[in-house]
Amino acid sequence: NAGVTQTPKFRVLKTGQSMTLLCAQDMNHEYMYWYRQDPGMGLRLIHYSVGEGTTAKGEVPDGYNVSRLKKQNFLLGLESAAPSQTSVYFCASKITSGELFFGEGSRLTVL
Amino acid sequence: EDQVTQSPEALRLQEGESSSLNCSYTVSGLRGLFWYRQDPGKGPEFLFTLYSAGEEKEKERLKATLTKKESFLHITAPKPEDSATYLCAVQPATSGTYKYIFGTGTRLKVLA
């Protein structure tokens, strides 16, 4: 049972490049999330989804887009990467209540 | 404004030296409080959920307690493998069930 899987685990981009982070969960969870984690700050919510075909903005959505075309997948896109988007990104999922299940993280560096 | 504050930021303990980590919160109604463990380079791993004041949960050397304003994570006779960052998160009752507010964590180092 893989749980929540994130790809890639590491990526280096140049300013202005685009990329997509993929999150896949095999637990049939309804809710999926993208957070970013920066030193000295708590996990901050970028976007989330309460079900297939739905997405919503979180606390820090600017510069990011998401899609949830299939229930098990949640994609995070950066259209034009900026150095301020250097961070560790975590995907999480859950049923409708209770605790979050996190992936291992994707470390992104934007030069 | 909903807020979660964890203290101390960092803690060094000798093996076997018991201590407590604090998570204080300000929310207008609590749906749940969650404790996670995060190892370096890994994602947070769920430990406990607490729902109401007076509730306690235990797992091995860890015990979580909850009051109306704060939660404690007590570590009894810690071992080096307990070294990690411990995160606290609060789910406000007045927001949708999607919302969690995370603290910045306590970095625990247990020395052999």
PDB file of N, CA and C in Angstrom, chain A residues 21-94:
ATOM      1  N   LEU A  21       4.015  19.230 -10.533  1.00  0.00           N
ATOM      2  CA  LEU A  21       4.221  18.216  -9.503  1.00  0.00           C
ATOM      3  C   LEU A  21       2.997  17.314  -9.489  1.00  0.00           C
ATOM      4  N   LEU A  22       3.262  16.006  -9.401  1.00  0.00           N
ATOM      5  CA  LEU A  22       2.174  15.042  -9.408  1.00  0.00           C
ATOM      6  C   LEU A  22       2.020  14.398  -8.043  1.00  0.00           C
ATOM      7  N   CYS A  23       0.782  14.293  -7.589  1.00  0.00           N
ATOM      8  CA  CYS A  23       0.458  13.591  -6.356  1.00  0.00           C
ATOM      9  C   CYS A  23      -0.544  12.496  -6.685  1.00  0.00           C
ATOM     10  N   ALA A  24      -0.265  11.292  -6.213  1.00  0.00           N
ATOM     11  CA  ALA A  24      -1.175  10.169  -6.412  1.00  0.00           C
ATOM     12  C   ALA A  24      -1.427   9.482  -5.077  1.00  0.00           C
ATOM     13  N   GLN A  25      -2.720   9.189  -4.805  1.00  0.00           N
ATOM     14  CA  GLN A  25      -3.067   8.460  -3.575  1.00  0.00           C
ATOM     15  C   GLN A  25      -3.909   7.241  -3.934  1.00  0.00           C
ATOM     16  N   ASP A  26      -3.661   6.157  -3.183  1.00  0.00           N
ATOM     17  CA  ASP A  26      -4.353   4.903  -3.473  1.00  0.00           C
ATOM     18  C   ASP A  26      -5.297   4.509  -2.343  1.00  0.00           C
ATOM     19  N   MET A  27      -5.755   5.489  -1.559  1.00  0.00           N
ATOM     20  CA  MET A  27      -6.604   5.211  -0.399  1.00  0.00           C
ATOM     21  C   MET A  27      -8.062   5.608  -0.644  1.00  0.00           C
ATOM     22  N   ASN A  28      -8.380   5.989  -1.873  1.00  0.00           N
ATOM     23  CA  ASN A  28      -9.746   6.375  -2.227  1.00  0.00           C
ATOM     24  C   ASN A  28     -10.233   7.586  -1.400  1.00  0.00           C
ATOM     25  N   HIS A  29      -9.295   8.482  -1.083  1.00  0.00           N
ATOM     26  CA  HIS A  29      -9.640   9.667  -0.291  1.00  0.00           C
ATOM     27  C   HIS A  29     -10.320  10.718  -1.138  1.00  0.00           C
ATOM     28  N   GLU A  30     -11.282  11.412  -0.511  1.00  0.00           N
ATOM     29  CA  GLU A  30     -11.999  12.477  -1.215  1.00  0.00           C
ATOM     30  C   GLU A  30     -11.186  13.767  -1.291  1.00  0.00           C
ATOM     31  N   TYR A  31     -10.581  14.151  -0.164  1.00  0.00           N
ATOM     32  CA  TYR A  31      -9.894  15.431  -0.074  1.00  0.00           C
ATOM     33  C   TYR A  31      -8.424  15.259  -0.422  1.00  0.00           C
ATOM     34  N   MET A  32      -7.895  16.219  -1.186  1.00  0.00           N
ATOM     35  CA  MET A  32      -6.464  16.276  -1.451  1.00  0.00           C
ATOM     36  C   MET A  32      -5.975  17.713  -1.330  1.00  0.00           C
ATOM     37  N   TYR A  33      -4.713  17.854  -0.945  1.00  0.00           N
ATOM     38  CA  TYR A  33      -4.145  19.152  -0.604  1.00  0.00           C
ATOM     39  C   TYR A  33      -2.740  19.297  -1.178  1.00  0.00           C
ATOM     40  N   TRP A  34      -2.370  20.545  -1.427  1.00  0.00           N
ATOM     41  CA  TRP A  34      -0.982  20.906  -1.656  1.00  0.00           C
ATOM     42  C   TRP A  34      -0.580  21.972  -0.636  1.00  0.00           C
ATOM     43  N   TYR A  35       0.502  21.674   0.113  1.00  0.00           N
ATOM     44  CA  TYR A  35       1.076  22.608   1.080  1.00  0.00           C
ATOM     45  C   TYR A  35       2.504  22.923   0.645  1.00  0.00           C
ATOM     46  N   ARG A  36       3.003  24.049   1.123  1.00  0.00           N
ATOM     47  CA  ARG A  36       4.422  24.341   1.046  1.00  0.00           C
ATOM     48  C   ARG A  36       4.961  24.526   2.457  1.00  0.00           C
ATOM     49  N   GLN A  37       6.214  24.104   2.641  1.00  0.00           N
ATOM     50  CA  GLN A  37       6.851  24.211   3.961  1.00  0.00           C
ATOM     51  C   GLN A  37       8.153  24.967   3.812  1.00  0.00           C
ATOM     52  N   ASP A  38       8.274  26.079   4.526  1.00  0.00           N
ATOM     53  CA  ASP A  38       9.454  26.926   4.493  1.00  0.00           C
ATOM     54  C   ASP A  38      10.000  27.052   5.908  1.00  0.00           C
ATOM     55  N   PRO A  39      11.320  27.242   6.039  1.00  0.00           N
ATOM     56  CA  PRO A  39      11.934  27.339   7.375  1.00  0.00           C
ATOM     57  C   PRO A  39      11.274  28.421   8.218  1.00  0.00           C
ATOM     58  N   GLY A  40      10.948  28.080   9.466  1.00  0.00           N
ATOM     59  CA  GLY A  40      10.380  29.053  10.384  1.00  0.00           C
ATOM     60  C   GLY A  40       8.905  29.335  10.189  1.00  0.00           C
ATOM     61  N   MET A  41       8.294  28.652   9.222  1.00  0.00           N
ATOM     62  CA  MET A  41       6.863  28.861   8.975  1.00  0.00           C
ATOM     63  C   MET A  41       6.147  27.513   9.028  1.00  0.00           C
ATOM     64  N   GLY A  42       4.933  27.557   9.452  1.00  0.00           N
ATOM     65  CA  GLY A  42       4.144  26.329   9.448  1.00  0.00           C
ATOM     66  C   GLY A  42       3.780  25.936   8.028  1.00  0.00           C
ATOM     67  N   LEU A  43       3.259  24.748   7.872  1.00  0.00           N
ATOM     68  CA  LEU A  43       2.760  24.332   6.571  1.00  0.00           C
ATOM     69  C   LEU A  43       1.669  25.295   6.110  1.00  0.00           C
ATOM     70  N   ARG A  44       1.800  25.782   4.893  1.00  0.00           N
ATOM     71  CA  ARG A  44       0.829  26.727   4.350  1.00  0.00           C
ATOM     72  C   ARG A  44       0.097  26.117   3.159  1.00  0.00           C
ATOM     73  N   LEU A  45      -1.207  26.248   3.177  1.00  0.00           N
ATOM     74  CA  LEU A  45      -2.045  25.624   2.167  1.00  0.00           C
ATOM     75  C   LEU A  45      -2.036  26.431   0.870  1.00  0.00           C
ATOM     76  N   ILE A  46      -1.738  25.745  -0.232  1.00  0.00           N
ATOM     77  CA  ILE A  46      -1.707  26.400  -1.539  1.00  0.00           C
ATOM     78  C   ILE A  46      -3.077  26.257  -2.226  1.00  0.00           C
ATOM     79  N   HIS A  47      -3.469  25.038  -2.478  1.00  0.00           N
ATOM     80  CA  HIS A  47      -4.768  24.712  -3.063  1.00  0.00           C
ATOM     81  C   HIS A  47      -5.242  23.402  -2.465  1.00  0.00           C
ATOM     82  N   TYR A  48      -6.538  23.171  -2.563  1.00  0.00           N
ATOM     83  CA  TYR A  48      -7.066  21.908  -2.102  1.00  0.00           C
ATOM     84  C   TYR A  48      -8.240  21.485  -2.984  1.00  0.00           C
ATOM     85  N   SER A  49      -8.660  20.225  -2.787  1.00  0.00           N
ATOM     86  CA  SER A  49      -9.771  19.677  -3.563  1.00  0.00           C
ATOM     87  C   SER A  49     -10.616  18.798  -2.653  1.00  0.00           C
ATOM     88  N   VAL A  50     -11.929  18.965  -2.723  1.00  0.00           N
ATOM     89  CA  VAL A  50     -12.829  18.157  -1.891  1.00  0.00           C
ATOM     90  C   VAL A  50     -13.432  16.999  -2.665  1.00  0.00           C
ATOM     91  N   GLY A  51     -13.019  16.838  -3.905  1.00  0.00           N
ATOM     92  CA  GLY A  51     -13.517  15.715  -4.688  1.00  0.00           C
ATOM     93  C   GLY A  51     -13.071  15.844  -6.133  1.00  0.00           C
ATOM     94  N   GLU A  52     -13.245  14.761  -6.879  1.00  0.00           N
ATOM     95  CA  GLU A  52     -12.861  14.750  -8.288  1.00  0.00           C
ATOM     96  C   GLU A  52     -13.531  15.904  -9.032  1.00  0.00           C
ATOM     97  N   GLY A  53     -12.721  16.620  -9.825  1.00  0.00           N
ATOM     98  CA  GLY A  53     -13.243  17.722 -10.621  1.00  0.00           C
ATOM     99  C   GLY A  53     -13.391  19.038  -9.891  1.00  0.00           C
ATOM    100  N   THR A  54     -13.057  19.082  -8.601  1.00  0.00           N
ATOM    101  CA  THR A  54     -13.171  20.323  -7.820  1.00  0.00           C
ATOM    102  C   THR A  54     -11.807  20.777  -7.343  1.00  0.00           C
ATOM    103  N   THR A  55     -11.607  22.094  -7.290  1.00  0.00           N
ATOM    104  CA  THR A  55     -10.411  22.673  -6.687  1.00  0.00           C
ATOM    105  C   THR A  55     -10.796  23.978  -6.023  1.00  0.00           C
ATOM    106  N   ALA A  56      -9.983  24.402  -5.065  1.00  0.00           N
ATOM    107  CA  ALA A  56     -10.232  25.661  -4.372  1.00  0.00           C
ATOM    108  C   ALA A  56      -8.916  26.254  -3.906  1.00  0.00           C
ATOM    109  N   LYS A  57      -8.894  27.585  -3.745  1.00  0.00           N
ATOM    110  CA  LYS A  57      -7.684  28.274  -3.314  1.00  0.00           C
ATOM    111  C   LYS A  57      -7.517  28.150  -1.816  1.00  0.00           C
ATOM    112  N   GLY A  58      -6.257  28.047  -1.419  1.00  0.00           N
ATOM    113  CA  GLY A  58      -5.925  28.042  -0.014  1.00  0.00           C
ATOM    114  C   GLY A  58      -5.367  29.384   0.410  1.00  0.00           C
ATOM    115  N   GLU A  59      -4.409  29.338   1.295  1.00  0.00           N
ATOM    116  CA  GLU A  59      -3.832  30.543   1.898  1.00  0.00           C
ATOM    117  C   GLU A  59      -2.862  31.277   0.972  1.00  0.00           C
ATOM    118  N   VAL A  60      -2.081  30.538   0.181  1.00  0.00           N
ATOM    119  CA  VAL A  60      -1.038  31.136  -0.671  1.00  0.00           C
ATOM    120  C   VAL A  60      -1.130  30.602  -2.106  1.00  0.00           C
ATOM    121  N   PRO A  61      -2.186  30.896  -2.846  1.00  0.00           N
ATOM    122  CA  PRO A  61      -2.395  30.280  -4.157  1.00  0.00           C
ATOM    123  C   PRO A  61      -1.699  30.964  -5.339  1.00  0.00           C
ATOM    124  N   ASP A  62      -1.220  32.218  -5.145  1.00  0.00           N
ATOM    125  CA  ASP A  62      -0.708  32.984  -6.280  1.00  0.00           C
ATOM    126  C   ASP A  62       0.517  32.320  -6.898  1.00  0.00           C
ATOM    127  N   GLY A  63       0.496  32.205  -8.240  1.00  0.00           N
ATOM    128  CA  GLY A  63       1.606  31.616  -8.965  1.00  0.00           C
ATOM    129  C   GLY A  63       1.487  30.116  -9.178  1.00  0.00           C
ATOM    130  N   TYR A  64       0.401  29.522  -8.664  1.00  0.00           N
ATOM    131  CA  TYR A  64       0.181  28.085  -8.762  1.00  0.00           C
ATOM    132  C   TYR A  64      -1.186  27.801  -9.390  1.00  0.00           C
ATOM    133  N   ASN A  65      -1.264  26.667 -10.108  1.00  0.00           N
ATOM    134  CA  ASN A  65      -2.560  26.178 -10.551  1.00  0.00           C
ATOM    135  C   ASN A  65      -2.638  24.693 -10.263  1.00  0.00           C
ATOM    136  N   VAL A  66      -3.845  24.175 -10.161  1.00  0.00           N
ATOM    137  CA  VAL A  66      -4.043  22.767  -9.822  1.00  0.00           C
ATOM    138  C   VAL A  66      -5.130  22.173 -10.704  1.00  0.00           C
ATOM    139  N   SER A  67      -5.108  20.847 -10.768  1.00  0.00           N
ATOM    140  CA  SER A  67      -6.186  20.131 -11.441  1.00  0.00           C
ATOM    141  C   SER A  67      -6.391  18.784 -10.769  1.00  0.00           C
ATOM    142  N   ARG A  68      -7.680  18.350 -10.751  1.00  0.00           N
ATOM    143  CA  ARG A  68      -8.013  17.046 -10.176  1.00  0.00           C
ATOM    144  C   ARG A  68      -9.006  16.376 -11.136  1.00  0.00           C
ATOM    145  N   LEU A  69      -8.448  15.872 -12.209  1.00  0.00           N
ATOM    146  CA  LEU A  69      -9.276  15.232 -13.228  1.00  0.00           C
ATOM    147  C   LEU A  69      -9.677  13.824 -12.807  1.00  0.00           C
ATOM    148  N   LYS A  70      -8.835  13.163 -12.026  1.00  0.00           N
ATOM    149  CA  LYS A  70      -9.141  11.841 -11.502  1.00  0.00           C
ATOM    150  C   LYS A  70      -9.083  11.885  -9.987  1.00  0.00           C
ATOM    151  N   LYS A  71      -9.891  11.102  -9.335  1.00  0.00           N
ATOM    152  CA  LYS A  71      -9.982  11.141  -7.877  1.00  0.00           C
ATOM    153  C   LYS A  71      -8.634  10.875  -7.219  1.00  0.00           C
ATOM    154  N   GLN A  72      -7.833  10.008  -7.810  1.00  0.00           N
ATOM    155  CA  GLN A  72      -6.599   9.602  -7.147  1.00  0.00           C
ATOM    156  C   GLN A  72      -5.429  10.549  -7.409  1.00  0.00           C
ATOM    157  N   ASN A  73      -5.586  11.514  -8.320  1.00  0.00           N
ATOM    158  CA  ASN A  73      -4.461  12.380  -8.685  1.00  0.00           C
ATOM    159  C   ASN A  73      -4.762  13.848  -8.447  1.00  0.00           C
ATOM    160  N   PHE A  74      -3.744  14.571  -7.993  1.00  0.00           N
ATOM    161  CA  PHE A  74      -3.864  16.019  -7.783  1.00  0.00           C
ATOM    162  C   PHE A  74      -2.569  16.649  -8.279  1.00  0.00           C
ATOM    163  N   LEU A  75      -2.670  17.485  -9.310  1.00  0.00           N
ATOM    164  CA  LEU A  75      -1.495  18.068  -9.941  1.00  0.00           C
ATOM    165  C   LEU A  75      -1.331  19.512  -9.522  1.00  0.00           C
ATOM    166  N   LEU A  76      -0.083  19.892  -9.250  1.00  0.00           N
ATOM    167  CA  LEU A  76       0.251  21.284  -8.919  1.00  0.00           C
ATOM    168  C   LEU A  76       1.156  21.820 -10.009  1.00  0.00           C
ATOM    169  N   GLY A  77       0.748  22.913 -10.633  1.00  0.00           N
ATOM    170  CA  GLY A  77       1.526  23.501 -11.709  1.00  0.00           C
ATOM    171  C   GLY A  77       2.091  24.854 -11.352  1.00  0.00           C
ATOM    172  N   LEU A  78       3.313  25.101 -11.844  1.00  0.00           N
ATOM    173  CA  LEU A  78       3.931  26.414 -11.756  1.00  0.00           C
ATOM    174  C   LEU A  78       4.125  26.869 -13.193  1.00  0.00           C
ATOM    175  N   GLU A  79       3.444  27.915 -13.610  1.00  0.00           N
ATOM    176  CA  GLU A  79       3.502  28.360 -15.001  1.00  0.00           C
ATOM    177  C   GLU A  79       4.776  29.126 -15.311  1.00  0.00           C
ATOM    178  N   SER A  80       5.231  29.948 -14.366  1.00  0.00           N
ATOM    179  CA  SER A  80       6.433  30.756 -14.561  1.00  0.00           C
ATOM    180  C   SER A  80       7.126  30.852 -13.205  1.00  0.00           C
ATOM    181  N   ALA A  81       8.054  29.921 -12.960  1.00  0.00           N
ATOM    182  CA  ALA A  81       8.638  29.791 -11.634  1.00  0.00           C
ATOM    183  C   ALA A  81       9.425  31.041 -11.220  1.00  0.00           C
ATOM    184  N   ALA A  82       9.343  31.346  -9.930  1.00  0.00           N
ATOM    185  CA  ALA A  82      10.073  32.477  -9.343  1.00  0.00           C
ATOM    186  C   ALA A  82      10.897  31.969  -8.164  1.00  0.00           C
ATOM    187  N   PRO A  83      12.001  32.649  -7.833  1.00  0.00           N
ATOM    188  CA  PRO A  83      12.833  32.213  -6.691  1.00  0.00           C
ATOM    189  C   PRO A  83      12.036  32.081  -5.390  1.00  0.00           C
ATOM    190  N   SER A  84      10.961  32.891  -5.239  1.00  0.00           N
ATOM    191  CA  SER A  84      10.141  32.821  -4.020  1.00  0.00           C
ATOM    192  C   SER A  84       9.378  31.497  -3.908  1.00  0.00           C
ATOM    193  N   GLN A  85       9.355  30.730  -4.994  1.00  0.00           N
ATOM    194  CA  GLN A  85       8.681  29.440  -4.966  1.00  0.00           C
ATOM    195  C   GLN A  85       9.619  28.291  -4.613  1.00  0.00           C
ATOM    196  N   THR A  86      10.858  28.621  -4.310  1.00  0.00           N
ATOM    197  CA  THR A  86      11.785  27.632  -3.762  1.00  0.00           C
ATOM    198  C   THR A  86      11.244  27.174  -2.410  1.00  0.00           C
ATOM    199  N   SER A  87      11.000  25.889  -2.274  1.00  0.00           N
ATOM    200  CA  SER A  87      10.342  25.378  -1.076  1.00  0.00           C
ATOM    201  C   SER A  87      10.285  23.862  -1.129  1.00  0.00           C
ATOM    202  N   VAL A  88       9.766  23.282  -0.062  1.00  0.00           N
ATOM    203  CA  VAL A  88       9.427  21.863  -0.068  1.00  0.00           C
ATOM    204  C   VAL A  88       7.908  21.773  -0.140  1.00  0.00           C
ATOM    205  N   TYR A  89       7.414  21.021  -1.100  1.00  0.00           N
ATOM    206  CA  TYR A  89       5.984  20.904  -1.334  1.00  0.00           C
ATOM    207  C   TYR A  89       5.493  19.542  -0.868  1.00  0.00           C
ATOM    208  N   PHE A  90       4.408  19.577  -0.109  1.00  0.00           N
ATOM    209  CA  PHE A  90       3.815  18.349   0.384  1.00  0.00           C
ATOM    210  C   PHE A  90       2.388  18.212  -0.119  1.00  0.00           C
ATOM    211  N   CYS A  91       2.094  17.022  -0.583  1.00  0.00           N
ATOM    212  CA  CYS A  91       0.739  16.651  -0.911  1.00  0.00           C
ATOM    213  C   CYS A  91       0.170  15.862   0.263  1.00  0.00           C
ATOM    214  N   ALA A  92      -1.135  16.009   0.501  1.00  0.00           N
ATOM    215  CA  ALA A  92      -1.795  15.267   1.566  1.00  0.00           C
ATOM    216  C   ALA A  92      -3.194  14.887   1.113  1.00  0.00           C
ATOM    217  N   SER A  93      -3.739  13.867   1.760  1.00  0.00           N
ATOM    218  CA  SER A  93      -5.106  13.463   1.445  1.00  0.00           C
ATOM    219  C   SER A  93      -5.798  12.991   2.712  1.00  0.00           C
ATOM    220  N   LYS A  94      -7.132  12.924   2.649  1.00  0.00           N
ATOM    221  CA  LYS A  94      -7.887  12.384   3.773  1.00  0.00           C
ATOM    222  C   LYS A  94      -9.272  11.980   3.276  1.00  0.00           C
TER     223      LYS A  94
END
